[in-house]
Coordinates of C-alpha atoms in Angstrom, one line a residue:
M109 CA -0.1 -0.5 0.3
A110 CA 2.8 2.1 0.8
T111 CA 4.3 1.9 -2.3
E112 CA 0.9 2.1 -4.5
R113 CA 0.9 5.9 -2.8
L114 CA 4.2 6.2 -3.5
L115 CA 3.5 6.0 -7.3
R116 CA 0.4 7.8 -7.2
E117 CA 1.7 10.7 -5.3
K118 CA 4.9 10.4 -7.7
R119 CA 2.0 10.6 -11.2
Y120 CA -0.3 13.0 -9.9
G121 CA 2.2 15.9 -7.9
R122 CA 0.4 18.0 -9.9
S123 CA 3.6 20.1 -11.1
W124 CA 1.9 21.4 -13.4
L125 CA -1.0 22.5 -12.4
T126 CA 1.4 25.5 -10.6
T127 CA 2.5 25.8 -14.6
L128 CA -1.1 25.7 -15.7
C129 CA -2.2 29.0 -13.3
A130 CA 1.4 30.8 -14.0
C131 CA -0.2 30.4 -17.6
I132 CA -4.0 31.4 -17.0
F133 CA -3.1 34.3 -14.9
F134 CA -0.7 36.0 -17.2
G135 CA -2.9 34.7 -20.3
G136 CA -6.1 36.4 -19.1
F137 CA -3.2 40.0 -18.0
I138 CA -2.5 39.7 -22.3
I139 CA -6.0 39.8 -23.0
G140 CA -6.2 42.3 -20.5
S141 CA -3.3 43.5 -22.5
I142 CA -4.4 44.0 -26.0
A143 CA -8.7 44.6 -25.1
C144 CA -7.7 47.7 -23.8
A145 CA -5.5 49.0 -26.2
G146 CA -8.3 47.8 -28.7
L147 CA -10.8 50.2 -27.4
G148 CA -11.2 53.3 -29.2
G149 CA -9.7 56.8 -27.9
D150 CA -13.1 57.6 -25.8
S151 CA -13.2 55.1 -24.3
Q152 CA -9.8 54.5 -23.1
T153 CA -10.1 58.6 -22.2
A154 CA -13.3 58.1 -20.1
L155 CA -12.0 54.9 -18.3
F156 CA -8.9 56.8 -17.3
E157 CA -10.8 59.7 -15.9
V158 CA -13.0 57.4 -14.0
I159 CA -10.0 56.0 -12.3
K160 CA -7.7 59.6 -12.5
G161 CA -10.3 60.7 -10.9
F162 CA -10.1 58.3 -8.0
L163 CA -6.8 57.9 -7.1
R164 CA -7.5 62.3 -6.7
Q165 CA -9.9 61.1 -3.7
L166 CA -7.2 58.8 -2.2
T167 CA -4.4 60.8 -2.0
A168 CA -6.2 63.5 -0.8
A169 CA -7.8 61.2 2.0
P170 CA -3.9 61.2 3.8
G171 CA -4.4 58.4 6.0
G172 CA -6.1 55.8 4.2
A173 CA -7.2 53.6 7.2
G174 CA -10.7 54.0 5.4
Y175 CA -8.9 53.1 2.2
F176 CA -7.5 50.8 3.8
W177 CA -10.3 47.8 5.6
Q178 CA -11.6 47.8 1.8
C179 CA -8.2 46.3 0.6
L180 CA -8.5 44.1 3.2
L181 CA -11.7 43.2 3.2
K182 CA -10.9 42.7 -0.9
E183 CA -8.3 40.2 0.2
E184 CA -8.6 37.9 2.8
S185 CA -12.7 37.4 0.4
Y186 CA -10.4 36.7 -2.6
V187 CA -8.1 34.5 0.1
L188 CA -11.3 32.1 1.3
L189 CA -13.4 31.2 -2.3
F190 CA -9.9 30.5 -3.3
L191 CA -9.6 28.6 0.0
F192 CA -13.4 27.5 0.3
L193 CA -12.7 26.4 -3.7
G194 CA -10.2 24.0 -3.0
A195 CA -12.4 21.8 -1.1
C196 CA -14.4 21.3 -4.2
S197 CA -14.2 18.7 -5.9
A198 CA -16.0 20.9 -9.0
G199 CA -13.6 23.7 -8.2
L200 CA -11.3 23.7 -10.1
P201 CA -12.7 25.7 -12.5
F202 CA -13.8 28.4 -11.2
I203 CA -10.2 28.8 -9.6
M204 CA -8.9 29.1 -13.2
A205 CA -11.8 31.7 -14.0
L206 CA -11.5 33.9 -11.0
L207 CA -7.4 33.4 -12.2
F208 CA -8.1 35.0 -15.3
T209 CA -9.9 38.0 -14.4
K210 CA -7.2 38.8 -12.1
G211 CA -4.8 38.1 -14.8
F212 CA -7.0 40.5 -16.3
S213 CA -8.4 43.7 -14.9
V214 CA -4.4 44.0 -13.6
G215 CA -3.5 44.0 -17.7
F216 CA -6.7 45.9 -18.7
T217 CA -5.5 48.5 -15.7
G218 CA -1.8 48.5 -16.6
C219 CA -2.7 49.6 -19.8
L220 CA -5.7 51.7 -19.2
M221 CA -3.3 53.4 -17.3
L222 CA 0.2 54.0 -19.9
Y223 CA -2.1 54.5 -22.8
G224 CA -4.7 57.5 -21.1
S225 CA -2.1 60.1 -20.1
P226 CA -0.3 61.3 -22.3
G227 CA 3.9 61.1 -21.5
L228 CA 5.3 60.1 -18.2
T229 CA 2.6 60.6 -16.3
G230 CA 1.0 57.5 -17.1
F231 CA 4.0 55.4 -16.5
F232 CA 4.4 57.0 -13.1
L233 CA 0.8 56.6 -12.3
L234 CA 1.7 53.2 -13.1
L235 CA 5.1 52.0 -11.4
L236 CA 3.8 53.8 -7.8
G237 CA -0.1 53.0 -7.9
L238 CA -0.6 49.5 -9.4
L239 CA 3.4 48.2 -9.3
P240 CA 4.2 48.3 -4.9
H241 CA 1.0 45.9 -4.3
N242 CA 0.9 43.4 -7.5
L243 CA 4.1 43.2 -6.7
L244 CA 3.1 41.4 -3.8
A245 CA -0.5 40.2 -4.9
V246 CA 1.2 38.2 -7.8
P247 CA 2.5 35.6 -6.3
L248 CA 0.4 36.0 -3.3
W249 CA -2.9 34.6 -6.3
L250 CA -0.6 32.0 -7.5
A251 CA 0.4 30.6 -4.7
L252 CA -2.8 30.4 -3.6
S253 CA -4.3 29.5 -6.9
S254 CA -2.0 26.8 -7.7
F255 CA -2.8 25.5 -3.9
S256 CA -6.4 25.1 -4.8
A257 CA -5.9 24.0 -8.4
K258 CA -4.0 21.2 -6.8
R259 CA -6.4 20.3 -2.9
S260 CA -9.3 20.5 -5.9
F261 CA -7.2 18.0 -8.3
A262 CA -6.7 15.9 -5.7
L263 CA -10.4 15.8 -4.3
L264 CA -11.3 14.9 -7.8
T265 CA -9.1 12.0 -8.5
D266 CA -8.2 10.7 -5.0
G267 CA -12.5 11.0 -4.2
R268 CA -12.6 7.7 -2.6
R269 CA -9.7 8.9 0.0
E270 CA -10.8 12.0 0.9
E271 CA -13.5 10.7 2.3
R272 CA -12.4 8.4 4.1
G273 CA -10.6 11.6 5.5
G274 CA -14.1 13.3 6.2
I275 CA -14.6 16.9 6.2
K276 CA -12.7 17.4 9.0
D277 CA -9.6 16.8 7.1
R278 CA -10.9 18.2 3.9
F279 CA -11.2 21.7 5.5
F280 CA -8.4 21.4 8.9
G281 CA -6.5 18.8 8.2
A282 CA -4.4 20.3 5.0
I283 CA -6.0 23.0 4.7
L284 CA -5.6 25.6 8.2
K285 CA -2.1 25.8 8.4
E286 CA -2.2 27.0 4.6
S287 CA -4.9 29.3 5.3
L288 CA -3.3 30.9 7.6
L289 CA -0.2 32.0 6.0
F290 CA -2.0 33.2 3.1
L291 CA -4.3 35.0 5.0
L292 CA -0.7 37.1 6.2
G293 CA 0.1 37.2 2.9
G294 CA -3.3 39.4 1.9
L295 CA -2.7 41.2 4.9
L296 CA 0.4 42.0 4.0
V297 CA -1.4 43.2 0.2
A298 CA -3.8 45.1 1.5
L299 CA -1.4 47.4 3.7
A300 CA 0.2 48.0 0.2
E301 CA -2.3 49.1 -1.5
G302 CA -3.5 50.1 1.5
F303 CA -1.0 52.5 2.9
L304 CA 2.1 52.5 0.4
S305 CA 0.6 53.3 -3.4
P306 CA -0.5 56.1 -1.6
A307 CA 1.2 57.9 -0.3
L308 CA 3.5 56.9 -3.9
L309 CA 0.4 58.3 -5.4
S310 CA 0.8 61.8 -2.9
F311 CA 3.3 62.7 -4.9
L312 CA 2.5 62.7 -8.0
S313 CA -0.7 65.4 -6.8

C-alpha cells in the first residue's frame, strides 16, 4: 500500500497545475492589455478619467485607514474564496476562471494607465499606483491558486481516499495551516495597497 501510494503521489505530483495557473494568469494579463489597446481613444479617455478621479480622491485623504479596510476585506475575501474552491472537487474550473479575471484586470488597468495619460504621467501612475502592491499580490494569487487547484484536483481524482479522511481532514487537516499563511499574505497586500500606494501617488499630486 505504501509503495502504491508513493507511485500515485509521484504520478499526480500536480506540479503541472502550478505552470497552468501561471499561464492562465499571464494569459489573462495579455488579453486584458490587448482588450484595452483595442478600445477607441474616447473610451480609453473616459475610463482613465474614472481611474484618475478615484486616485485623486484617494490621495486627497491622507492616512487611508478607510481604504485599507476596504482593501483588507477584498483581499481576504479572495483568499477565502480560493480556499473554499480548493475544498470542492468541482472547484478547479472556477479557480482558473477567477485567476484569469485577476490577470485580465491587472493587464487592462495597467495598459489603461499607459494609454490614457500622455508622456511619463501614465508610466509613473503605473509605477507608483499599480506596481507596489501587485509585487506582493501576484505571487500571492499564484501560490494560492496553485495550492487550491492541487487540492481541488486531489479531491476530484482521489475522492474515495479523501472521503475516508472526512470533512475534518478536508478543511482543517490540509488547509488550516496554509490558510493562515495566505491570510497573512492578504494582510500584507492590503497594507501595501491601502497605505503604500496612496503615499507614493501623493508625490504626483
